[in-house]
Amino acid sequence: MGKEGLNYAPQGKAEPVVEKGDFPFAVAALDHGHIYGQTNGLLEAGGELRWVYDPDPKKVEAFREAYPQAEPVDSLERILEDDAIKMVASAAIPSDRGPLGIQVMNAGKDYFTDKTPFTSLDQLADAKEAVKRTGQKYMVYYSERLHVECAVHAGDLIHAGAIGRVLQVIGLGPHRLSADKRPDWFFKKAQYGGILTDIGSHQIEQFLYYTGSTDAEVTHAAVANYNNKEAYPELEDFGEANLVGNTGATNYFRVDWFTPDALPTWGDGRTMILGTKGYIECRKYIDAGSSGTQDVLILVNDEKEERHELHGQVGFPFFGQMILDCLNRTENAMTQEHTFKAAELCLIAQEKARKIE
Amino acid sequence: MGKEGLNYAPQGKAEPVVEKGDFPFAVAALDHGHIYGQTNGLLEAGGELRWVYDPDPKKVEAFREAYPQAEPVDSLERILEDDAIKMVASAAIPSDRGPLGIQVMNAGKDYFTDKTPFTSLDQLADAKEAVKRTGQKYMVYYSERLHVECAVHAGDLIHAGAIGRVLQVIGLGPHRLSADKRPDWFFKKAQYGGILTDIGSHQIEQFLYYTGSTDAEVTHAAVANYNNKEAYPELEDFGEANLVGNTGATNYFRVDWFTPDALPTWGDGRTMILGTKGYIECRKYIDAGSSGTQDVLILVNDEKEERHELHGQVGFPFFGQMILDCLNRTENAMTQEHTFKAAELCLIAQEKARKIE
């Protein structure tokens, strides 16, 4: 796994859910490296990548080195006009993701954007309206659950009752700053949206999913720029929030840009899930100080205390489910309501956050 | 280590700081099993145990099985009248700890109580007044740092600059309920004080210590009785709080009574400390799912990623420092101000806590 989260693009087992040609998709807007993870997921599930568009030819060239089958086109319209294309996957600058999604849905295609899906509640409202009007899907790559095998397995264990009723989810989302490799927009709050909106969105999605909450209240939120004020005054290098869901379960998460240099991966992401009959810990990208292995899951309940190494064992069912959802107009991968609720709550947390000096 | 936290009484290397007879102490009020840990710490540091008092002869008998040198006396007054006694160690019912301390200090002796030291801010105010008036010490057994070797070592690493400026401390304090082994007072809120006051006090002490904060604001707090409403309506089986210290560092902690049956120790206590140049994780009582070892410390900074097994390697310097503080009227083990500030903040968190249903 790379040292920079910005290029984190997991590869899994190819488990196509459709025949070749059943699910043609295109890629547009390559601003964030997550587009590689999104593309991998779609290809492994049987999607057929046809077109790629970005105004920056260098980004297109780099993308085509990984995916030579993607034919470059010279405008977004070329993609939107192609009736065969079912979905447009994109990783635009965060503040552009909402408006791009509306263009895509207006063209009768489903949209699959990198997180965070919006940078304002107005954008969310516009997207909700467009979904209702067009009947299209606005799907989000909440990669820190969907593209992490131990996180997927944690959900399976919970749904099988392994830890009883879920009472709490704690999420830690440290990331390596890699400031010299970041584009300008990464440091402009109007474009990246704030740390709780951006990398916090993963955390809230996980909380809603693991607890089965369909809504939540943000009970506390804070952000800080502890260590980068001079170089990057608009960066928030630390954020935290607490939520209480409509199931009664609570959430605390911390996100930050303080991954130290000696960690061999981009962040020691963790999820700690407490239930009435046990608990689960996911050491997502590294079991620091021990094996170096990723996807380690600790399960302790009333019957057993176990450590599972899950890398390569679970796969990423989200992508195949999403493709089938698009073809069949179902909601098995993730409901639109859940997708939007996670987005809404991270925007509310950001708005509500006190600034720590 | 036992399966019940109520009997957690660590033993360390004997490192006497005084000659035999220099520091005679007595023990009074044996309501909580922590008194064994307090006594071990004092004995290993060279204290001489002379008297034991409790109104319940069974408790005295059990105590004397562990410490036959303790002569039983038939009233607290017998201890208070003995001019040779420097300190009275006690683990009364929480709501009795403050008043007992004032009696002890009024008799010209230092006091060493189990946490939590108070169940109300009024008791704290009374103790502050008595400390000022008598010049005696009101020391507290915040065992989850003072009597845990990896927690002690974390402090040493931080003070040596291993992780830069400390930005955040996350503390997890799960405990096994062991309801059938608990006394009645354990379930009466007026006596145990609430979960944030009780086991939360450890957490706040650690936060203040690791961050060097001398004061803090409680920004959020919540408690719940998720799973024991019917059997124990006054129990709080879950609590959490967020603080921001006057150093700008933040704290989140969760405490609960949900340790599952298959965990071989009483709780998977953790401390995760984030700094500008690295982070530390303490797996205090077990490295769950791995080695079974306790006192595991993970250190990752800009130079290294390391796992340390510290059980038996560090010792417990607090007790010797406290004995010397009592003899020399210094404050090297812990200042009175710090001791009281942790107590104050856990009481404020408890008062401020919203009740989650």
XYZ file of C-alpha atoms in Angstrom:
714
model
C 0.000 0.000 0.000
C 1.321 3.437 -0.873
C 2.459 5.964 1.651
C 0.001 8.549 0.366
C -3.709 8.219 0.923
C -4.348 10.346 -2.120
C -3.344 7.405 -4.319
C -5.029 4.685 -2.281
C -6.627 2.417 -4.874
C -7.367 -1.051 -3.553
C -7.507 -3.987 -5.901
C -9.649 -6.974 -5.114
C -10.669 -10.258 -6.616
C -12.468 -9.871 -9.953
C -16.022 -11.018 -9.310
C -18.071 -9.862 -12.271
C -21.790 -9.651 -11.654
C -22.674 -8.939 -15.306
C -21.611 -10.048 -18.767
C -19.156 -8.037 -20.798
C -20.902 -5.029 -22.250
C -23.836 -5.060 -19.850
C -22.577 -2.112 -17.829
C -20.600 0.444 -19.856
C -19.351 3.366 -17.805
C -17.223 6.449 -18.253
C -14.896 8.409 -16.046
C -14.828 12.195 -15.854
C -12.934 14.559 -13.524
C -9.669 13.063 -12.267
C -8.838 15.603 -9.580
C -8.532 13.095 -6.739
C -6.601 9.832 -6.977
C -9.556 7.970 -5.509
C -10.821 7.685 -9.090
C -8.438 4.756 -9.468
C -10.081 2.918 -6.597
C -13.526 3.693 -7.981
C -12.494 2.424 -11.404
C -10.894 -0.742 -10.013
C -14.060 -1.522 -8.117
C -16.287 -1.084 -11.147
C -13.997 -3.066 -13.456
C -13.625 -5.973 -11.026
C -17.412 -6.179 -10.753
C -17.759 -6.452 -14.530
C -18.201 -2.833 -15.614
C -16.801 -1.881 -19.015
C -14.804 1.322 -19.043
C -15.357 3.207 -22.302
C -14.514 6.895 -22.006
C -12.356 9.156 -19.928
C -12.512 12.927 -19.777
C -10.566 15.561 -17.915
C -9.559 19.030 -19.088
C -5.974 18.257 -18.036
C -4.314 15.983 -20.645
C -1.653 14.883 -18.152
C -4.266 13.453 -15.841
C -5.873 11.662 -18.772
C -2.540 10.265 -19.883
C -1.733 8.958 -16.407
C -5.187 7.420 -16.145
C -4.807 5.676 -19.511
C -1.524 4.173 -18.417
C -3.487 2.292 -15.784
C -6.567 1.742 -17.959
C -5.595 1.765 -21.661
C -9.101 0.662 -22.618
C -10.451 4.103 -21.657
C -10.843 6.163 -24.829
C -10.171 9.849 -24.200
C -12.864 12.299 -25.271
C -12.512 16.058 -25.565
C -15.540 17.108 -23.552
C -17.906 15.916 -20.877
C -20.746 16.307 -23.360
C -19.366 13.478 -25.496
C -19.882 11.188 -22.537
C -23.276 12.562 -21.606
C -24.505 12.153 -25.197
C -23.594 8.459 -25.355
C -26.812 6.611 -24.586
C -24.937 3.383 -23.895
C -23.171 4.799 -20.832
C -24.966 3.771 -17.623
C -22.795 5.521 -15.074
C -20.248 8.309 -14.812
C -17.608 7.862 -12.127
C -15.747 10.950 -11.065
C -13.450 12.477 -8.488
C -13.752 16.196 -9.106
C -12.654 18.941 -6.726
C -15.095 18.494 -3.820
C -16.935 21.775 -4.409
C -17.592 20.698 -8.028
C -18.910 17.230 -7.231
C -22.512 18.220 -6.575
C -23.014 20.318 -9.727
C -21.286 17.668 -11.885
C -23.613 15.034 -10.473
C -26.648 17.037 -11.489
C -25.327 17.335 -15.045
C -24.778 13.582 -15.155
C -28.202 12.728 -13.758
C -29.878 15.231 -16.081
C -28.313 13.260 -18.932
C -30.085 10.118 -17.697
C -27.073 8.431 -16.131
C -26.225 7.329 -12.644
C -23.393 9.146 -10.904
C -20.658 7.695 -8.731
C -18.578 10.350 -7.043
C -15.660 10.247 -4.712
C -16.476 11.357 -1.204
C -17.162 13.917 0.068
C -20.168 14.294 -2.196
C -20.939 17.949 -1.392
C -19.434 20.983 0.240
C -22.715 22.702 1.145
C -26.225 21.836 2.230
C -27.522 23.770 -0.795
C -25.665 21.408 -3.105
C -27.197 18.488 -1.240
C -30.686 19.964 -1.628
C -30.101 20.435 -5.356
C -28.944 16.852 -5.725
C -31.950 15.540 -3.807
C -34.222 17.469 -6.149
C -32.400 16.124 -9.204
C -32.565 12.529 -7.963
C -36.292 12.880 -7.447
C -36.835 14.500 -10.825
C -34.613 12.250 -12.921
C -34.920 8.949 -11.071
C -31.117 8.570 -11.319
C -28.713 7.581 -8.560
C -26.160 9.765 -6.841
C -23.773 7.195 -5.362
C -20.747 7.987 -3.227
C -17.408 6.227 -2.840
C -17.229 6.075 0.950
C -14.065 4.084 0.512
C -13.028 3.708 4.128
C -15.796 1.157 4.581
C -16.692 0.041 1.063
C -13.143 -0.592 -0.060
C -11.663 -2.045 3.132
C -12.072 -5.765 3.668
C -12.049 -5.796 7.467
C -14.624 -2.986 7.456
C -16.870 -4.999 5.156
C -16.477 -8.059 7.363
C -17.252 -6.034 10.493
C -20.633 -5.241 8.954
C -21.241 -8.911 8.213
C -20.381 -9.879 11.789
C -22.661 -7.220 13.224
C -25.546 -8.258 11.005
C -25.004 -11.851 12.142
C -25.404 -10.694 15.750
C -21.791 -11.286 16.816
C -21.698 -8.355 19.247
C -25.369 -7.877 20.078
C -26.929 -4.451 19.827
C -24.401 -1.890 18.598
C -24.034 0.886 21.156
C -21.141 2.886 19.817
C -18.760 3.388 16.928
C -15.424 5.134 17.386
C -13.592 5.986 14.206
C -10.042 7.199 13.849
C -9.099 8.572 10.455
C -5.502 9.829 10.526
C -4.088 10.681 7.104
C -0.650 11.592 5.850
C -0.551 15.212 4.745
C 1.958 14.774 1.889
C 1.576 18.507 1.393
C 4.062 18.738 -1.487
C 2.029 16.250 -3.517
C -1.308 17.964 -3.027
C -3.039 20.254 -5.518
C -3.899 23.850 -4.625
C -7.576 23.109 -4.028
C -6.658 20.744 -1.227
C -5.727 23.753 0.917
C -8.680 26.010 0.037
C -11.576 25.537 2.355
C -14.190 26.676 -0.151
C -13.026 23.885 -2.428
C -12.297 20.995 -0.051
C -15.102 21.853 2.339
C -13.410 21.460 5.731
C -11.955 18.373 7.373
C -15.231 17.084 8.851
C -16.989 17.419 5.502
C -14.128 15.811 3.640
C -12.560 12.898 5.488
C -15.215 13.030 8.201
C -17.822 11.853 5.708
C -16.390 8.321 5.736
C -16.720 8.201 9.472
C -20.346 9.221 9.661
C -21.260 6.792 6.899
C -19.699 3.973 8.915
C -21.509 4.998 12.059
C -24.903 5.038 10.355
C -24.198 1.699 8.688
C -22.878 -0.229 11.665
C -25.547 1.030 14.042
C -28.438 0.919 11.584
C -29.231 4.540 12.353
C -31.240 6.378 9.720
C -30.712 9.762 11.313
C -28.529 11.313 13.988
C -27.878 14.460 15.935
C -24.442 16.059 15.977
C -23.848 16.623 19.688
C -20.334 18.079 19.489
C -17.869 19.004 16.783
C -14.523 20.770 16.689
C -11.797 21.558 14.186
C -8.294 22.935 14.522
C -5.299 23.924 12.488
C -2.718 23.001 15.095
C 0.437 22.735 13.086
C -0.012 24.193 9.627
C -1.355 27.688 10.222
C 1.455 29.532 8.522
C 1.947 27.372 5.460
C -1.720 26.515 4.942
C -4.010 28.872 6.824
C -7.196 27.343 5.403
C -6.239 23.770 6.193
C -7.856 22.045 9.148
C -5.382 19.438 10.316
C -7.627 18.090 13.088
C -11.342 17.480 13.437
C -13.628 15.542 15.737
C -17.339 15.021 16.179
C -19.822 13.190 18.353
C -23.208 12.026 17.171
C -26.125 10.214 18.708
C -28.185 8.180 16.295
C -31.896 7.521 16.270
C -31.104 3.999 17.487
C -29.625 5.521 20.657
C -26.098 4.547 19.620
C -23.332 7.108 19.789
C -20.442 7.954 17.532
C -17.165 9.647 18.138
C -14.647 10.181 15.414
C -11.356 11.953 14.972
C -9.826 12.820 11.631
C -6.433 14.413 11.209
C -3.428 14.978 8.957
C -0.790 13.841 11.449
C 0.331 10.411 10.219
C 4.015 10.327 11.188
C 6.746 9.657 8.642
C 7.765 6.223 9.888
C 4.362 4.637 9.396
C 4.702 2.553 6.221
C 1.194 3.357 5.051
C -0.849 6.535 4.832
C -2.751 6.224 8.076
C -3.513 3.988 11.018
C -7.259 4.018 10.450
C -9.304 2.259 13.089
C -12.889 1.497 13.830
C -13.925 0.338 17.285
C -17.453 -0.941 17.579
C -18.993 -1.624 20.969
C -22.040 -3.824 21.346
C -24.006 -5.214 24.256
C -22.416 -8.646 23.738
C -18.961 -7.878 22.428
C -16.786 -5.553 20.452
C -14.926 -5.344 17.172
C -11.824 -3.411 16.267
C -10.725 -2.894 12.676
C -7.066 -2.053 12.051
C -7.699 -1.116 8.509
C -4.496 -0.249 6.726
C -1.874 -1.540 9.131
C -1.584 -3.411 12.416
C 1.004 -0.920 13.617
C 3.960 -2.251 15.511
C 3.017 -5.864 14.903
C 2.793 -7.663 11.642
C 2.506 -4.836 9.167
C -0.565 -6.690 7.926
C -3.605 -4.696 6.873
C -7.248 -5.633 7.389
C -6.834 -7.009 10.886
C -10.081 -7.473 12.775
C -10.260 -8.165 16.501
C -13.486 -9.747 17.710
C -14.227 -10.298 21.366
C -17.653 -11.398 22.500
C -19.139 -13.665 25.123
C -17.831 -16.790 23.358
C -14.457 -15.905 21.859
C -11.500 -13.606 21.555
C -10.122 -13.700 18.031
C -7.796 -11.946 15.630
C -8.599 -12.214 11.938
C -6.280 -11.284 9.076
C -8.718 -10.528 6.319
C -6.687 -9.036 3.506
C -7.654 -10.812 0.293
C -10.323 -12.824 2.120
C -13.471 -10.746 1.882
C -13.574 -8.754 -1.335
C -15.638 -5.661 -2.016
C -19.260 -6.592 -2.664
C -20.371 -2.967 -2.887
C -19.356 -2.488 -6.509
C -21.192 -5.480 -7.905
C -24.243 -4.645 -5.834
C -24.150 -1.063 -7.115
C -23.921 -2.198 -10.735
C -26.914 -4.483 -10.227
C -28.758 -1.687 -8.433
C -28.222 0.547 -11.465
C -29.380 -2.125 -13.884
C -32.346 -3.265 -11.783
C -33.172 0.059 -10.077
C -32.825 -1.577 -6.647
C -31.000 -0.310 -3.552
C -28.984 -3.236 -2.236
C -25.517 -1.657 -2.286
C -26.576 1.467 -0.430
C -29.808 3.401 -0.306
C -29.949 6.913 -1.684
C -31.277 8.047 1.670
C -28.310 6.626 3.561
C -25.876 8.115 1.047
C -27.389 11.557 1.468
C -27.819 11.298 5.254
C -24.094 10.697 5.771
C -23.388 13.682 3.536
C -25.855 15.875 5.386
C -24.487 15.031 8.814
C -20.885 15.719 7.882
C -21.941 19.133 6.554
C -23.864 19.841 9.766
C -20.883 18.751 11.870
C -18.651 21.073 9.875
C -21.041 24.009 10.303
C -21.398 23.316 14.000
C -17.690 22.809 14.710
C -16.022 25.039 17.217
C -12.590 26.221 16.207
C -9.887 25.183 18.661
C -6.841 27.420 18.791
C -4.701 -10.721 36.101
C -8.148 -11.415 37.475
C -11.309 -11.275 35.469
C -12.823 -8.666 37.780
C -11.576 -5.120 37.839
C -12.826 -4.741 41.377
C -9.929 -6.885 42.561
C -7.270 -5.432 40.269
C -4.200 -5.081 42.489
C -0.984 -4.879 40.520
C 2.256 -5.990 42.078
C 5.536 -4.468 41.012
C 9.183 -4.622 41.820
C 9.950 -3.623 45.404
C 11.903 -0.385 45.178
C 11.923 1.090 48.658
C 12.674 4.795 48.801
C 12.922 4.889 52.600
C 14.324 2.792 55.417
C 12.113 0.463 57.383
C 10.045 2.446 59.845
C 10.435 5.786 58.083
C 6.933 5.756 56.671
C 4.374 4.011 58.847
C 0.876 4.005 57.377
C -2.530 2.615 58.169
C -5.445 1.394 56.131
C -9.060 2.262 56.848
C -12.248 1.575 54.866
C -11.996 -1.519 52.701
C -15.116 -1.086 50.592
C -13.366 -1.255 47.217
C -10.799 -3.898 46.294
C -8.485 -1.173 44.996
C -7.202 -0.910 48.555
C -5.036 -3.942 47.778
C -3.377 -2.131 44.886
C -2.878 0.967 47.033
C -1.348 -1.123 49.791
C 0.929 -3.029 47.395
C 2.214 0.235 45.982
C 2.969 1.697 49.398
C 4.634 -1.475 50.680
C 6.813 -1.902 47.593
C 8.008 1.692 47.986
C 9.066 1.035 51.579
C 6.010 2.022 53.575
C 5.335 0.111 56.777
C 1.775 -1.062 57.211
C 0.747 -0.877 60.865
C -3.022 -0.748 61.355
C -6.130 -1.765 59.520
C -9.661 -0.708 60.340
C -13.037 -1.482 58.844
C -16.378 -1.913 60.631
C -16.847 -5.218 58.774
C -14.689 -7.934 60.400
C -14.861 -10.091 57.258
C -13.200 -7.400 55.204
C -10.523 -7.007 57.851
C -9.924 -10.738 57.967
C -9.561 -10.977 54.191
C -7.207 -8.008 54.187
C -5.041 -9.579 56.870
C -4.736 -12.761 54.869
C -2.899 -10.709 52.274
C -1.128 -8.468 54.779
C -0.726 -10.278 58.116
C 1.457 -7.453 59.407
C -1.580 -5.167 59.605
C -2.820 -5.067 63.177
C -6.594 -4.715 63.369
C -7.961 -1.861 65.476
C -11.543 -1.381 66.603
C -12.060 2.193 65.525
C -10.765 4.796 63.110
C -9.890 6.982 66.085
C -7.220 4.501 67.178
C -5.450 5.165 63.905
C -5.973 8.904 63.954
C -4.583 9.118 67.495
C -1.326 7.366 66.585
C 1.158 10.152 65.991
C 3.564 7.804 64.219
C 1.167 7.222 61.310
C 2.022 9.447 58.333
C -0.709 8.399 55.935
C -4.092 6.717 55.909
C -4.891 4.779 52.759
C -8.536 4.004 52.145
C -11.081 2.804 49.642
C -14.393 3.806 51.191
C -17.719 3.973 49.414
C -17.172 6.871 46.970
C -19.623 9.223 48.664
C -17.755 8.719 51.976
C -14.271 9.347 50.628
C -14.319 13.127 50.900
C -15.569 13.314 54.507
C -13.154 10.566 55.596
C -10.278 12.495 54.059
C -11.140 15.570 56.065
C -11.119 13.531 59.277
C -7.730 12.120 58.353
C -6.229 15.484 57.454
C -7.687 17.084 60.566
C -5.735 14.477 62.539
C -2.516 15.718 60.900
C -2.052 12.869 58.466
C -1.902 12.656 54.702
C -4.720 10.826 52.979
C -4.533 8.438 50.045
C -7.938 7.495 48.696
C -9.083 5.292 45.907
C -10.549 7.171 42.997
C -13.013 8.718 42.522
C -12.099 11.078 45.349
C -15.485 12.849 45.606
C -19.061 12.516 44.520
C -19.952 16.220 44.693
C -18.354 19.595 44.096
C -19.254 20.521 47.677
C -17.103 17.679 48.969
C -14.281 18.900 46.764
C -14.621 22.430 48.138
C -14.536 21.091 51.690
C -11.406 19.083 50.958
C -9.705 22.086 49.377
C -10.446 24.086 52.475
C -9.112 21.337 54.732
C -5.911 20.958 52.690
C -5.299 24.680 52.973
C -6.042 24.756 56.672
C -4.152 21.627 57.713
C -1.302 21.605 55.208
C -1.955 17.890 54.657
C -2.208 16.053 51.342
C -5.306 14.559 49.754
C -3.820 12.071 47.293
C -5.811 9.906 44.888
C -5.151 6.462 43.480
C -5.771 7.178 39.798
C -4.700 3.613 39.145
C -5.318 3.434 35.414
C -2.223 5.562 34.879
C -0.271 5.301 38.125
C -0.452 1.531 38.376
C -0.091 0.571 34.702
C 3.423 0.248 33.378
C 2.735 1.121 29.743
C 0.808 4.188 30.912
C 3.755 5.287 33.022
C 6.123 4.749 30.118
C 3.845 6.715 27.768
C 4.339 9.700 30.042
C 8.101 9.245 29.971
C 8.101 9.079 26.173
C 5.961 12.192 25.888
C 8.154 14.129 28.266
C 11.188 13.069 26.226
C 9.515 14.579 23.139
C 8.872 11.302 21.322
C 5.640 12.476 19.695
C 6.056 16.255 19.708
C 3.309 18.443 21.073
C 0.422 16.367 22.403
C -2.773 17.279 20.569
C -5.206 14.686 21.795
C -5.803 11.858 24.218
C -8.469 9.231 23.585
C -9.188 6.940 26.484
C -11.263 3.779 26.461
C -12.177 2.394 29.835
C -14.373 -0.685 29.421
C -14.926 -2.650 32.612
C -16.523 -5.987 33.410
C -19.736 -5.504 35.323
C -19.494 -8.660 37.472
C -22.814 -7.554 38.937
C -23.195 -10.526 41.251
C -19.895 -9.698 42.952
C -20.665 -6.017 43.533
C -21.874 -4.488 46.791
C -25.179 -2.624 46.964
C -23.568 0.799 46.899
C -22.124 0.078 43.481
C -25.606 0.423 42.004
C -26.757 3.490 43.948
C -25.943 6.681 42.165
C -25.813 8.815 45.308
C -23.075 6.500 46.573
C -21.014 5.721 43.461
C -21.488 9.139 41.928
C -22.232 8.283 38.294
C -20.032 6.601 35.696
C -18.186 9.748 34.589
C -17.379 10.676 38.173
C -16.315 7.160 39.022
C -14.351 5.453 36.272
C -14.239 8.642 34.204
C -11.948 10.228 36.781
C -9.020 8.058 35.623
C -9.511 9.247 32.105
C -9.498 12.939 32.854
C -6.435 12.587 35.064
C -4.594 10.944 32.174
C -5.643 13.648 29.750
C -4.420 16.441 32.025
C -1.167 14.606 32.663
C -0.261 13.630 29.114
C -1.151 17.013 27.651
C 0.210 19.112 30.500
C -3.126 20.888 30.798
C -3.803 22.567 34.135
C -7.434 23.246 33.340
C -10.004 22.192 30.770
C -13.517 22.782 29.551
C -15.978 19.910 29.266
C -17.371 20.381 25.758
C -19.681 17.374 25.666
C -20.733 14.592 27.990
C -23.314 11.830 27.895
C -24.345 8.834 29.951
C -26.688 5.929 29.323
C -28.080 2.856 30.941
C -28.413 0.848 27.761
C -28.670 -2.667 29.017
C -29.269 -2.747 32.772
C -32.313 -0.536 33.285
C -34.495 -3.179 34.820
C -32.024 -4.878 37.135
C -30.100 -1.750 38.101
C -32.042 1.412 37.316
C -29.432 3.712 38.885
C -26.472 2.180 37.070
C -24.964 4.018 34.142
C -23.423 1.369 31.923
C -22.048 3.844 29.391
C -20.499 7.288 29.591
C -18.465 9.559 27.362
C -17.026 13.037 27.494
C -15.015 15.479 25.453
C -12.739 18.114 26.925
C -10.514 20.817 25.560
C -7.569 21.697 27.748
C -5.914 25.043 28.290
C -3.045 23.774 26.131
C -5.489 23.507 23.211
C -5.349 19.714 23.314
C -8.560 17.719 23.249
C -9.744 14.655 25.081
C -12.363 12.098 24.287
C -13.076 9.185 26.539
C -15.570 6.407 26.788
C -16.193 4.346 29.883
C -18.573 1.412 30.055
C -19.524 -1.821 31.773
C -19.642 -3.979 28.631
C -16.506 -6.128 28.767
C -17.624 -9.373 27.131
C -17.296 -12.721 28.880
C -14.562 -14.179 26.665
C -12.025 -11.448 27.394
C -9.578 -13.021 29.842
C -9.132 -9.811 31.799
C -11.510 -7.209 33.169
C -11.305 -4.707 30.345
C -9.523 -3.801 27.155
C -8.406 -0.399 28.401
C -6.671 1.763 25.829
C -5.092 5.143 25.617
C -4.339 6.688 22.234
C -2.222 9.790 22.312
C -1.782 11.904 19.196
C 1.081 14.365 18.860
C 2.399 16.594 16.114
C 5.271 14.170 15.490
C 3.847 10.783 16.290
C 1.418 8.780 18.310
C 1.306 6.299 21.145
C -1.210 3.595 21.900
C -1.330 1.807 25.235
C -3.032 -1.582 25.344
C -3.081 -1.649 29.076
C -4.469 -4.882 30.389
C -4.423 -7.078 27.289
C -3.362 -6.982 23.668
C -6.647 -8.543 22.647
C -6.580 -11.181 19.961
C -2.795 -11.253 19.817
C -0.453 -12.256 22.547
C -2.570 -11.944 25.619
C 0.269 -9.791 26.933
C -0.552 -6.729 28.990
C 1.259 -3.382 28.952
C 1.787 -3.242 25.211
C 2.773 0.172 23.910
C 2.786 1.071 20.227
C 4.957 4.043 19.296
C 5.000 5.509 15.816
C 6.790 8.760 15.101
C 8.841 10.272 12.332
C 11.744 7.893 13.010
C 10.259 4.569 14.044
C 7.307 2.220 14.327
C 7.672 0.046 17.398
C 5.808 -2.319 19.667
C 6.990 -2.529 23.273
C 6.000 -5.191 25.783
C 6.479 -3.387 29.061
C 5.028 -5.644 31.713
C 7.567 -5.892 34.516
C 9.882 -3.415 32.782
C 8.846 -0.029 34.122
C 7.606 -0.247 37.679
C 5.403 2.244 39.463
C 7.398 5.289 40.529
C 4.342 7.122 41.826
C 4.282 5.397 45.207
C 7.877 6.098 46.152
C 7.541 9.676 44.949
C 4.403 10.102 47.015
C 6.078 8.744 50.150
C 8.965 11.152 49.661
C 6.513 13.985 48.979
C 4.833 13.243 52.308
C 8.109 13.138 54.172
C 9.616 16.175 52.439
C 6.404 18.140 51.786
C 7.197 18.273 48.059
C 4.919 17.595 45.082
C 6.868 15.338 42.741
C 4.436 12.424 42.535
C 1.434 14.592 41.727
C 0.480 18.114 42.677
C -2.519 18.716 44.862
C -3.854 21.060 42.191
C -3.698 18.375 39.499
C -5.300 15.826 41.804
C -8.204 18.151 42.527
C -8.542 19.405 38.938
C -9.118 15.888 37.608
C -11.698 15.375 40.345
C -13.431 18.658 39.569
C -13.658 17.995 35.851
C -15.132 14.533 36.241
C -17.805 15.993 38.525
C -18.538 18.746 36.000
C -18.736 16.200 33.175
C -21.169 14.150 35.232
C -23.350 17.178 35.965
C -23.303 18.259 32.347
C -23.987 14.815 30.868
C -27.025 14.360 28.715
C -28.894 11.155 29.317
C -29.124 8.964 26.225
C -32.119 6.648 26.081
